[in-house]
Each structure stands twice: as C-alpha cells, then as structure tokens.
PDB file of C-alpha atoms and ligand atoms in Angstrom:
ATOM      1  CA  MET A   8      27.885   1.886 -20.747  1.00 53.00           C
ATOM      2  CA  PRO A   9      28.409   0.927 -17.080  1.00 56.00           C
ATOM      3  CA  SER A  10      28.298  -2.742 -16.198  1.00 56.00           C
ATOM      4  CA  PHE A  11      25.997  -3.906 -13.409  1.00 62.00           C
ATOM      5  CA  ALA A  12      26.205  -6.985 -11.236  1.00 52.00           C
ATOM      6  CA  THR A  13      22.576  -7.916 -11.866  1.00 65.00           C
ATOM      7  CA  PRO A  14      21.250  -9.402 -15.119  1.00 70.00           C
ATOM      8  CA  PRO A  15      20.609  -6.535 -17.549  1.00 76.00           C
ATOM      9  CA  ILE A  16      16.964  -5.451 -17.928  1.00 87.00           C
ATOM     10  CA  GLU A  17      16.011  -4.356 -21.429  1.00 92.00           C
ATOM     11  CA  PRO A  18      14.142  -1.095 -22.085  1.00 94.00           C
ATOM     12  CA  MET A  19      10.470  -1.926 -22.273  1.00 95.00           C
ATOM     13  CA  GLN A  20       6.994  -0.572 -22.782  1.00 97.00           C
ATOM     14  CA  ILE A  21       4.564  -1.440 -19.999  1.00 96.00           C
ATOM     15  CA  ARG A  22       0.852  -0.925 -20.590  1.00 96.00           C
ATOM     16  CA  PHE A  23      -1.717  -0.314 -17.889  1.00 94.00           C
ATOM     17  CA  ASP A  24      -5.343  -1.320 -18.524  1.00 94.00           C
ATOM     18  CA  PHE A  25      -7.619   1.070 -16.609  1.00 91.00           C
ATOM     19  CA  SER A  26     -10.629  -1.238 -16.910  1.00 91.00           C
ATOM     20  CA  THR A  27      -8.935  -4.239 -15.270  1.00 91.00           C
ATOM     21  CA  ALA A  28      -6.070  -2.557 -13.326  1.00 90.00           C
ATOM     22  CA  ALA A  29      -3.684  -5.050 -14.990  1.00 93.00           C
ATOM     23  CA  VAL A  30      -0.214  -4.489 -16.455  1.00 95.00           C
ATOM     24  CA  GLN A  31       1.240  -6.054 -19.586  1.00 96.00           C
ATOM     25  CA  PRO A  32       3.814  -7.578 -19.566  1.00 96.00           C
ATOM     26  CA  ALA A  33       3.026  -8.838 -16.092  1.00 96.00           C
ATOM     27  CA  GLY A  34       5.384  -9.812 -13.308  1.00 96.00           C
ATOM     28  CA  PRO A  35       4.588 -11.117  -9.809  1.00 96.00           C
ATOM     29  CA  ALA A  36       1.015 -10.750  -8.494  1.00 97.00           C
ATOM     30  CA  MET A  37      -0.397 -11.141  -5.003  1.00 98.00           C
ATOM     31  CA  THR A  38      -3.797 -11.180  -3.314  1.00 98.00           C
ATOM     32  CA  ARG A  39      -4.287 -10.290   0.335  1.00 98.00           C
ATOM     33  CA  ARG A  40      -7.384 -11.704   2.001  1.00 98.00           C
ATOM     34  CA  MET A  41      -8.650 -10.813   5.470  1.00 98.00           C
ATOM     35  CA  SER A  42      -6.976 -13.954   6.861  1.00 98.00           C
ATOM     36  CA  SER A  43      -3.538 -12.522   6.003  1.00 98.00           C
ATOM     37  CA  LEU A  44      -4.073  -9.249   7.894  1.00 98.00           C
ATOM     38  CA  SER A  45      -3.844 -10.478  11.460  1.00 96.00           C
ATOM     39  CA  GLY A  46      -3.145  -7.814  14.076  1.00 94.00           C
ATOM     40  CA  LEU A  47      -3.588  -4.818  11.777  1.00 96.00           C
ATOM     41  CA  PHE A  48      -7.165  -3.607  12.360  1.00 97.00           C
ATOM     42  CA  ALA A  49      -8.276  -2.063  15.661  1.00 96.00           C
ATOM     43  CA  ARG A  50     -11.047  -4.667  15.939  1.00 96.00           C
ATOM     44  CA  GLU A  51      -8.952  -7.851  15.655  1.00 96.00           C
ATOM     45  CA  ASP A  52     -11.967  -9.823  16.906  1.00 97.00           C
ATOM     46  CA  LEU A  53     -14.104  -8.720  13.948  1.00 98.00           C
ATOM     47  CA  ARG A  54     -11.240  -9.268  11.503  1.00 98.00           C
ATOM     48  CA  ALA A  55     -10.736 -12.810  12.779  1.00 98.00           C
ATOM     49  CA  ALA A  56     -14.459 -13.532  12.432  1.00 98.00           C
ATOM     50  CA  GLU A  57     -14.473 -12.280   8.819  1.00 98.00           C
ATOM     51  CA  ALA A  58     -11.302 -14.257   8.107  1.00 98.00           C
ATOM     52  CA  SER A  59     -12.799 -17.519   9.305  1.00 98.00           C
ATOM     53  CA  GLY A  60     -16.039 -16.836   7.427  1.00 97.00           C
ATOM     54  CA  GLU A  61     -16.180 -15.306   3.962  1.00 96.00           C
ATOM     55  CA  ASP A  62     -12.467 -14.290   4.085  1.00 98.00           C
ATOM     56  CA  PRO A  63     -12.908 -11.471   1.548  1.00 98.00           C
ATOM     57  CA  VAL A  64     -10.145 -10.120  -0.672  1.00 98.00           C
ATOM     58  CA  VAL A  65      -8.976  -6.814   0.824  1.00 98.00           C
ATOM     59  CA  TYR A  66      -6.396  -5.867  -1.812  1.00 98.00           C
ATOM     60  CA  SER A  67      -4.372  -7.197  -4.695  1.00 98.00           C
ATOM     61  CA  VAL A  68      -1.044  -6.158  -6.175  1.00 98.00           C
ATOM     62  CA  VAL A  69       0.163  -6.691  -9.745  1.00 98.00           C
ATOM     63  CA  SER A  70       3.658  -5.797 -10.891  1.00 97.00           C
ATOM     64  CA  SER A  71       5.605  -5.259 -14.062  1.00 96.00           C
ATOM     65  CA  PRO A  72       8.518  -7.677 -14.686  1.00 95.00           C
ATOM     66  CA  VAL A  73      11.140  -5.163 -13.439  1.00 95.00           C
ATOM     67  CA  PRO A  74      12.860  -7.057 -10.598  1.00 94.00           C
ATOM     68  CA  GLU A  75      13.744  -5.846  -7.115  1.00 95.00           C
ATOM     69  CA  PHE A  76      17.436  -5.373  -7.922  1.00 93.00           C
ATOM     70  CA  ALA A  77      19.627  -2.442  -6.911  1.00 93.00           C
ATOM     71  CA  ARG A  78      19.436   0.495  -9.389  1.00 92.00           C
ATOM     72  CA  GLU A  79      16.189  -0.788 -10.939  1.00 94.00           C
ATOM     73  CA  LEU A  80      12.813   0.911 -10.389  1.00 96.00           C
ATOM     74  CA  PRO A  81      10.132  -1.782  -9.883  1.00 97.00           C
ATOM     75  CA  GLN A  82       6.508  -0.729 -10.267  1.00 97.00           C
ATOM     76  CA  SER A  83       3.360  -2.238  -8.891  1.00 97.00           C
ATOM     77  CA  ILE A  84      -0.335  -1.449  -9.003  1.00 98.00           C
ATOM     78  CA  THR A  85      -2.357  -1.989  -5.847  1.00 98.00           C
ATOM     79  CA  THR A  86      -6.151  -2.246  -5.905  1.00 98.00           C
ATOM     80  CA  ILE A  87      -7.887  -2.009  -2.530  1.00 98.00           C
ATOM     81  CA  ARG A  88     -11.514  -3.146  -2.344  1.00 98.00           C
ATOM     82  CA  PRO A  89     -14.092  -0.907  -0.643  1.00 98.00           C
ATOM     83  CA  GLY A  90     -15.150  -1.979   2.824  1.00 98.00           C
ATOM     84  CA  THR A  91     -14.709  -1.602   6.560  1.00 98.00           C
ATOM     85  CA  ILE A  92     -14.028  -3.745   9.625  1.00 97.00           C
ATOM     86  CA  GLY A  93     -15.535  -2.232  12.774  1.00 97.00           C
ATOM     87  CA  GLY A  94     -15.774   1.043  10.859  1.00 97.00           C
ATOM     88  CA  GLU A  95     -12.075   1.008   9.922  1.00 98.00           C
ATOM     89  CA  PHE A  96     -11.497   1.222   6.193  1.00 98.00           C
ATOM     90  CA  PHE A  97      -9.915  -1.624   4.231  1.00 98.00           C
ATOM     91  CA  MET A  98      -6.206  -0.943   3.945  1.00 98.00           C
ATOM     92  CA  THR A  99      -2.821  -2.419   3.080  1.00 98.00           C
ATOM     93  CA  LYS A 100      -0.556  -4.002   5.679  1.00 98.00           C
ATOM     94  CA  GLY A 101       1.847  -1.073   5.511  1.00 98.00           C
ATOM     95  CA  HIS A 102       5.605  -1.342   5.692  1.00 98.00           C
ATOM     96  CA  GLN A 103       8.894   0.421   6.190  1.00 98.00           C
ATOM     97  CA  HIS A 104      11.731   0.202   3.660  1.00 98.00           C
ATOM     98  CA  PRO A 105      14.726  -1.181   5.598  1.00 96.00           C
ATOM     99  CA  ASP A 106      17.087   0.636   3.261  1.00 95.00           C
ATOM    100  CA  PRO A 107      15.445   4.069   3.663  1.00 95.00           C
ATOM    101  CA  GLN A 108      14.705   5.312   0.162  1.00 96.00           C
ATOM    102  CA  ALA A 109      11.872   7.377  -1.272  1.00 98.00           C
ATOM    103  CA  GLU A 110       8.870   6.059  -3.203  1.00 98.00           C
ATOM    104  CA  ILE A 111       6.234   7.621  -5.467  1.00 98.00           C
ATOM    105  CA  TYR A 112       2.542   6.731  -5.653  1.00 98.00           C
ATOM    106  CA  LEU A 113       0.199   7.883  -8.435  1.00 98.00           C
ATOM    107  CA  GLY A 114      -3.562   7.583  -7.966  1.00 98.00           C
ATOM    108  CA  LEU A 115      -5.205   5.728 -10.874  1.00 96.00           C
ATOM    109  CA  GLY A 116      -8.849   5.356  -9.830  1.00 96.00           C
ATOM    110  CA  GLY A 117     -11.178   5.613  -6.858  1.00 98.00           C
ATOM    111  CA  VAL A 118     -10.420   7.581  -3.717  1.00 98.00           C
ATOM    112  CA  GLY A 119      -8.241   6.793  -0.750  1.00 98.00           C
ATOM    113  CA  GLY A 120      -5.505   7.965   1.504  1.00 98.00           C
ATOM    114  CA  LEU A 121      -1.785   7.545   1.933  1.00 98.00           C
ATOM    115  CA  LEU A 122      -0.944   7.325   5.626  1.00 98.00           C
ATOM    116  CA  MET A 123       2.728   7.819   6.547  1.00 98.00           C
ATOM    117  CA  PHE A 124       4.505   7.501   9.907  1.00 98.00           C
ATOM    118  CA  ASN A 125       8.146   8.186  10.745  1.00 97.00           C
ATOM    119  CA  GLY A 126       7.994   6.870  14.302  1.00 96.00           C
ATOM    120  CA  GLN A 127       7.166  10.294  15.775  1.00 96.00           C
ATOM    121  CA  ARG A 128       4.697  11.967  13.424  1.00 97.00           C
ATOM    122  CA  SER A 129       2.043  10.636  11.085  1.00 98.00           C
ATOM    123  CA  THR A 130       0.589  12.376   8.077  1.00 98.00           C
ATOM    124  CA  TRP A 131      -2.207  11.720   5.590  1.00 98.00           C
ATOM    125  CA  ILE A 132      -2.484  12.563   1.902  1.00 98.00           C
ATOM    126  CA  ASP A 133      -5.868  12.382   0.170  1.00 98.00           C
ATOM    127  CA  MET A 134      -5.413  10.276  -2.970  1.00 98.00           C
ATOM    128  CA  ALA A 135      -7.459  10.179  -6.171  1.00 98.00           C
ATOM    129  CA  GLU A 136      -6.821   9.739  -9.895  1.00 97.00           C
ATOM    130  CA  GLY A 137      -3.924  11.977 -10.936  1.00 98.00           C
ATOM    131  CA  VAL A 138      -2.609  12.685  -7.417  1.00 98.00           C
ATOM    132  CA  ILE A 139       1.059  11.933  -6.744  1.00 98.00           C
ATOM    133  CA  GLY A 140       1.899  10.962  -3.173  1.00 98.00           C
ATOM    134  CA  TYR A 141       5.557  11.398  -2.268  1.00 98.00           C
ATOM    135  CA  ILE A 142       6.929   9.095   0.433  1.00 98.00           C
ATOM    136  CA  PRO A 143      10.249  10.413   1.761  1.00 98.00           C
ATOM    137  CA  PRO A 144      12.964   8.041   3.012  1.00 98.00           C
ATOM    138  CA  GLY A 145      12.235   6.713   6.517  1.00 97.00           C
ATOM    139  CA  TRP A 146       8.428   7.079   6.438  1.00 98.00           C
ATOM    140  CA  ALA A 147       6.431   3.859   6.824  1.00 98.00           C
ATOM    141  CA  HIS A 148       3.398   3.879   4.521  1.00 98.00           C
ATOM    142  CA  ARG A 149      -0.054   2.336   4.352  1.00 98.00           C
ATOM    143  CA  SER A 150      -2.855   2.886   1.809  1.00 99.00           C
ATOM    144  CA  VAL A 151      -6.548   3.107   2.646  1.00 98.00           C
ATOM    145  CA  ASN A 152      -9.655   2.927   0.467  1.00 98.00           C
ATOM    146  CA  THR A 153     -12.015   5.642   1.739  1.00 98.00           C
ATOM    147  CA  GLY A 154     -14.535   5.299  -1.083  1.00 98.00           C
ATOM    148  CA  THR A 155     -17.262   2.965  -2.278  1.00 98.00           C
ATOM    149  CA  GLU A 156     -15.395   1.737  -5.391  1.00 98.00           C
ATOM    150  CA  ASP A 157     -12.001   0.070  -5.858  1.00 97.00           C
ATOM    151  CA  TYR A 158      -9.082   2.410  -5.120  1.00 98.00           C
ATOM    152  CA  SER A 159      -6.031   1.787  -7.364  1.00 97.00           C
ATOM    153  CA  PHE A 160      -2.610   3.382  -7.440  1.00 98.00           C
ATOM    154  CA  LEU A 161       0.782   2.914  -9.049  1.00 98.00           C
ATOM    155  CA  ALA A 162       3.855   2.599  -6.809  1.00 98.00           C
ATOM    156  CA  VAL A 163       7.416   3.130  -8.077  1.00 98.00           C
ATOM    157  CA  TYR A 164      10.234   2.314  -5.683  1.00 98.00           C
ATOM    158  CA  PRO A 165      13.982   1.602  -5.689  1.00 97.00           C
ATOM    159  CA  GLY A 166      14.738  -2.067  -6.264  1.00 96.00           C
ATOM    160  CA  SER A 167      17.083  -2.304  -3.262  1.00 96.00           C
ATOM    161  CA  ALA A 168      14.671  -0.709  -0.734  1.00 97.00           C
ATOM    162  CA  GLY A 169      13.295  -3.987   0.705  1.00 97.00           C
ATOM    163  CA  HIS A 170      10.014  -4.318   2.658  1.00 97.00           C
ATOM    164  CA  ASP A 171       9.794  -4.585   6.453  1.00 98.00           C
ATOM    165  CA  TYR A 172       6.280  -5.472   7.687  1.00 97.00           C
ATOM    166  CA  GLY A 173       7.356  -6.178  11.268  1.00 96.00           C
ATOM    167  CA  TRP A 174       8.147  -2.499  11.816  1.00 96.00           C
ATOM    168  CA  VAL A 175       4.466  -1.564  11.438  1.00 96.00           C
ATOM    169  CA  LEU A 176       3.315  -4.383  13.705  1.00 95.00           C
ATOM    170  CA  GLU A 177       5.759  -3.117  16.336  1.00 95.00           C
ATOM    171  CA  HIS A 178       5.378   0.658  15.964  1.00 95.00           C
ATOM    172  CA  GLY A 179       1.921   1.069  14.413  1.00 96.00           C
ATOM    173  CA  MET A 180       1.128   3.807  11.910  1.00 97.00           C
ATOM    174  CA  GLY A 181       0.342   6.714  14.266  1.00 97.00           C
ATOM    175  CA  GLN A 182      -3.272   6.983  13.132  1.00 98.00           C
ATOM    176  CA  ARG A 183      -6.199   4.913  11.879  1.00 98.00           C
ATOM    177  CA  ALA A 184      -8.811   5.844   9.266  1.00 98.00           C
ATOM    178  CA  PHE A 185     -12.457   5.187  10.125  1.00 98.00           C
ATOM    179  CA  SER A 186     -15.632   5.749   8.155  1.00 98.00           C
ATOM    180  CA  ASP A 187     -17.487   8.861   9.243  1.00 95.00           C
ATOM    181  CA  PRO A 188     -20.595  10.749   8.024  1.00 94.00           C
ATOM    182  CA  THR A 189     -18.230  13.369   6.566  1.00 91.00           C
ATOM    183  CA  GLY A 190     -16.172  10.706   4.729  1.00 94.00           C
ATOM    184  CA  HIS A 191     -13.303   9.615   6.922  1.00 97.00           C
ATOM    185  CA  VAL A 192     -11.941  10.502  10.343  1.00 97.00           C
ATOM    186  CA  LEU A 193      -8.398   9.902  11.595  1.00 97.00           C
ATOM    187  CA  THR A 194      -7.974   8.725  15.178  1.00 96.00           C
ATOM    188  CA  PRO A 195      -4.945   7.948  17.359  1.00 93.00           C
ATOM    189  CA  TYR A 196      -3.637   4.474  16.601  1.00 88.00           C
ATOM    190  CA  SER A 197      -4.897   2.964  19.852  1.00 77.00           C
ATOM    191  CA  ALA A 198      -8.474   4.209  19.393  1.00 56.00           C
ATOM    192  CA  ILE A 199     -11.294   1.801  18.643  1.00 55.00           C
ATOM    193  CA  CYS A 200     -14.263   3.461  16.905  1.00 52.00           C
ATOM    194  CA  VAL A 201     -17.419   1.497  16.161  1.00 48.00           C
TER     195      VAL A 201
HETATM  196  C1  PAN B  10       3.503  -0.775  -2.568  1.00 64.93           C
HETATM  197  C2  PAN B  10       2.912  -1.762  -1.552  1.00 64.93           C
HETATM  198  C3  PAN B  10       1.510  -2.241  -1.917  1.00 64.93           C
HETATM  199  C4  PAN B  10       0.942  -3.250  -0.901  1.00 64.93           C
HETATM  200  O1  PAN B  10       3.716  -1.402  -3.800  1.00 64.93           O
HETATM  201  O2  PAN B  10       3.796  -2.846  -1.411  1.00 64.93           O
HETATM  202  O3  PAN B  10       0.637  -1.146  -1.971  1.00 64.93           O
HETATM  203  O4  PAN B  10       1.078  -2.771   0.404  1.00 64.93           O
HETATM  204  P1  PAN B  10       1.876  -3.637   1.469  1.00 64.93           P
HETATM  205  O5  PAN B  10       3.203  -3.951   0.845  1.00 64.93           O
HETATM  206  O6  PAN B  10       2.019  -2.733   2.650  1.00 64.93           O
HETATM  207  O7  PAN B  10       1.084  -4.863   1.713  1.00 64.93           O
HETATM  208  C5  PAN B  10       4.768  -0.231  -1.967  1.00 64.93           C
HETATM  209  O8  PAN B  10       4.722   0.639  -1.142  1.00 64.93           O
HETATM  210  N1  PAN B  10       5.918  -0.801  -2.331  1.00 64.93           N
HETATM  211  O9  PAN B  10       7.087  -0.385  -1.802  1.00 64.93           O
HETATM  212 ZN1   ZN B  11       6.753   0.938  -0.142  1.00 64.93          ZN
END
C-alpha cells in the first residue's frame, strides 16, 4: 500500500437523507445569506436592500468528513433556495479551481442550472434529479435554482483543487440567468433585466 503525506482516511459509508438534504457522518457546513453575496447579482442595489432587511438564506452547503487533501475526493451537497433578486435567480457565488481539475455534480432534487465559463465561452447545463453535470478543468462554475422548490446537488471534487472566488468577481461568468415566462432566459453578463 502506498504511503501518503496526509493523515490516512478510512473507507467509510456516507448516507444522504433526501428529506433533509443532510449527510451522515457530517463534516463542515456553511450557510450563505444575501449579505455574503456582495457584487454578484446584476442588481446590487436590490441585493444590498435585501441584505440589510430580511437577509434571507440563499444557499447552504453540507459536506462529508473527507478533507480537502491531495488525492482525496471531498463531497458536498449544496441546497439553493428558490427566489430571485431583480428577476435574477438565486445562485451560488461561483468559483474557479486554482489547480485546474475536473469536478462532477449530480442533481438530487429540484431544478436548476450549471453555468460554466472558461474566460472566453460560457455554457449552461439544465440540472434535475439524476442529471450529472461534468465540469472540465479550467471552467469556473456557478449553480442556479430555476425552480420554485429547493434545488440540491452533490459535488465531488479533487481535494487539492482549491477554490478561487476572486476570479469570478474579476471575470464574471459570461451569462446571467433570469426568470422568464418560459422558465429561464440567459443574458450577457452585463445585462440588467427587471
Ligand atoms: C461546490 C460549491 C458549492 C457552493 O461544492 O462549492 O456549490 O458554491 P460556491 O463554492 O461557489 O459558493 C463546488 O463546486 N466545489 O468545488
Ligand atoms: Zn467547484
């Protein structure tokens, strides 16, 4: 058996509870409220107003105890609440992996989208229960809830990939997803639809 520099992780069973979107055993968890999403929505003025008022939860992330160490495969489950700000759907911050490595998403419940941007081109994958979204190395990614219920998905990513949120603030995501009578519409990143 090879020896690794990091503390050894034992084989384990990890259970997902579809009714609560929780994992057992549980690792780190995080909640993102509107106040932590500064500069991400097209209508920053409306976001700031919501943040200083009700400050709703936009999404939460729970993880298994697999750590972010090289050669490990951490997993997390993200649940995005339904809602819009200025017509733009609730979404994750989005990030780039500084060590470009691939990632896999699996839709668990609700409906949403996986928006990816490589600096030149952006692409969108419709997500729902049972859909696998493949994120190739070098593509920044953001998730969007396009439905009226919670949208949940599993993410599995290399433990050494890292997370760079500044890249998205600097480069954007290429497109934005707004509510539309047909469901959702994608606009250029600079567009403001109300
Ligand atoms: C996901 C994301 C998760 C939250 O686990 O980290 O959906 O999105 P932000 O990290 O953009 O806030 C993932 O892609 N991990 O690599
Ligand atoms: Zn990622």
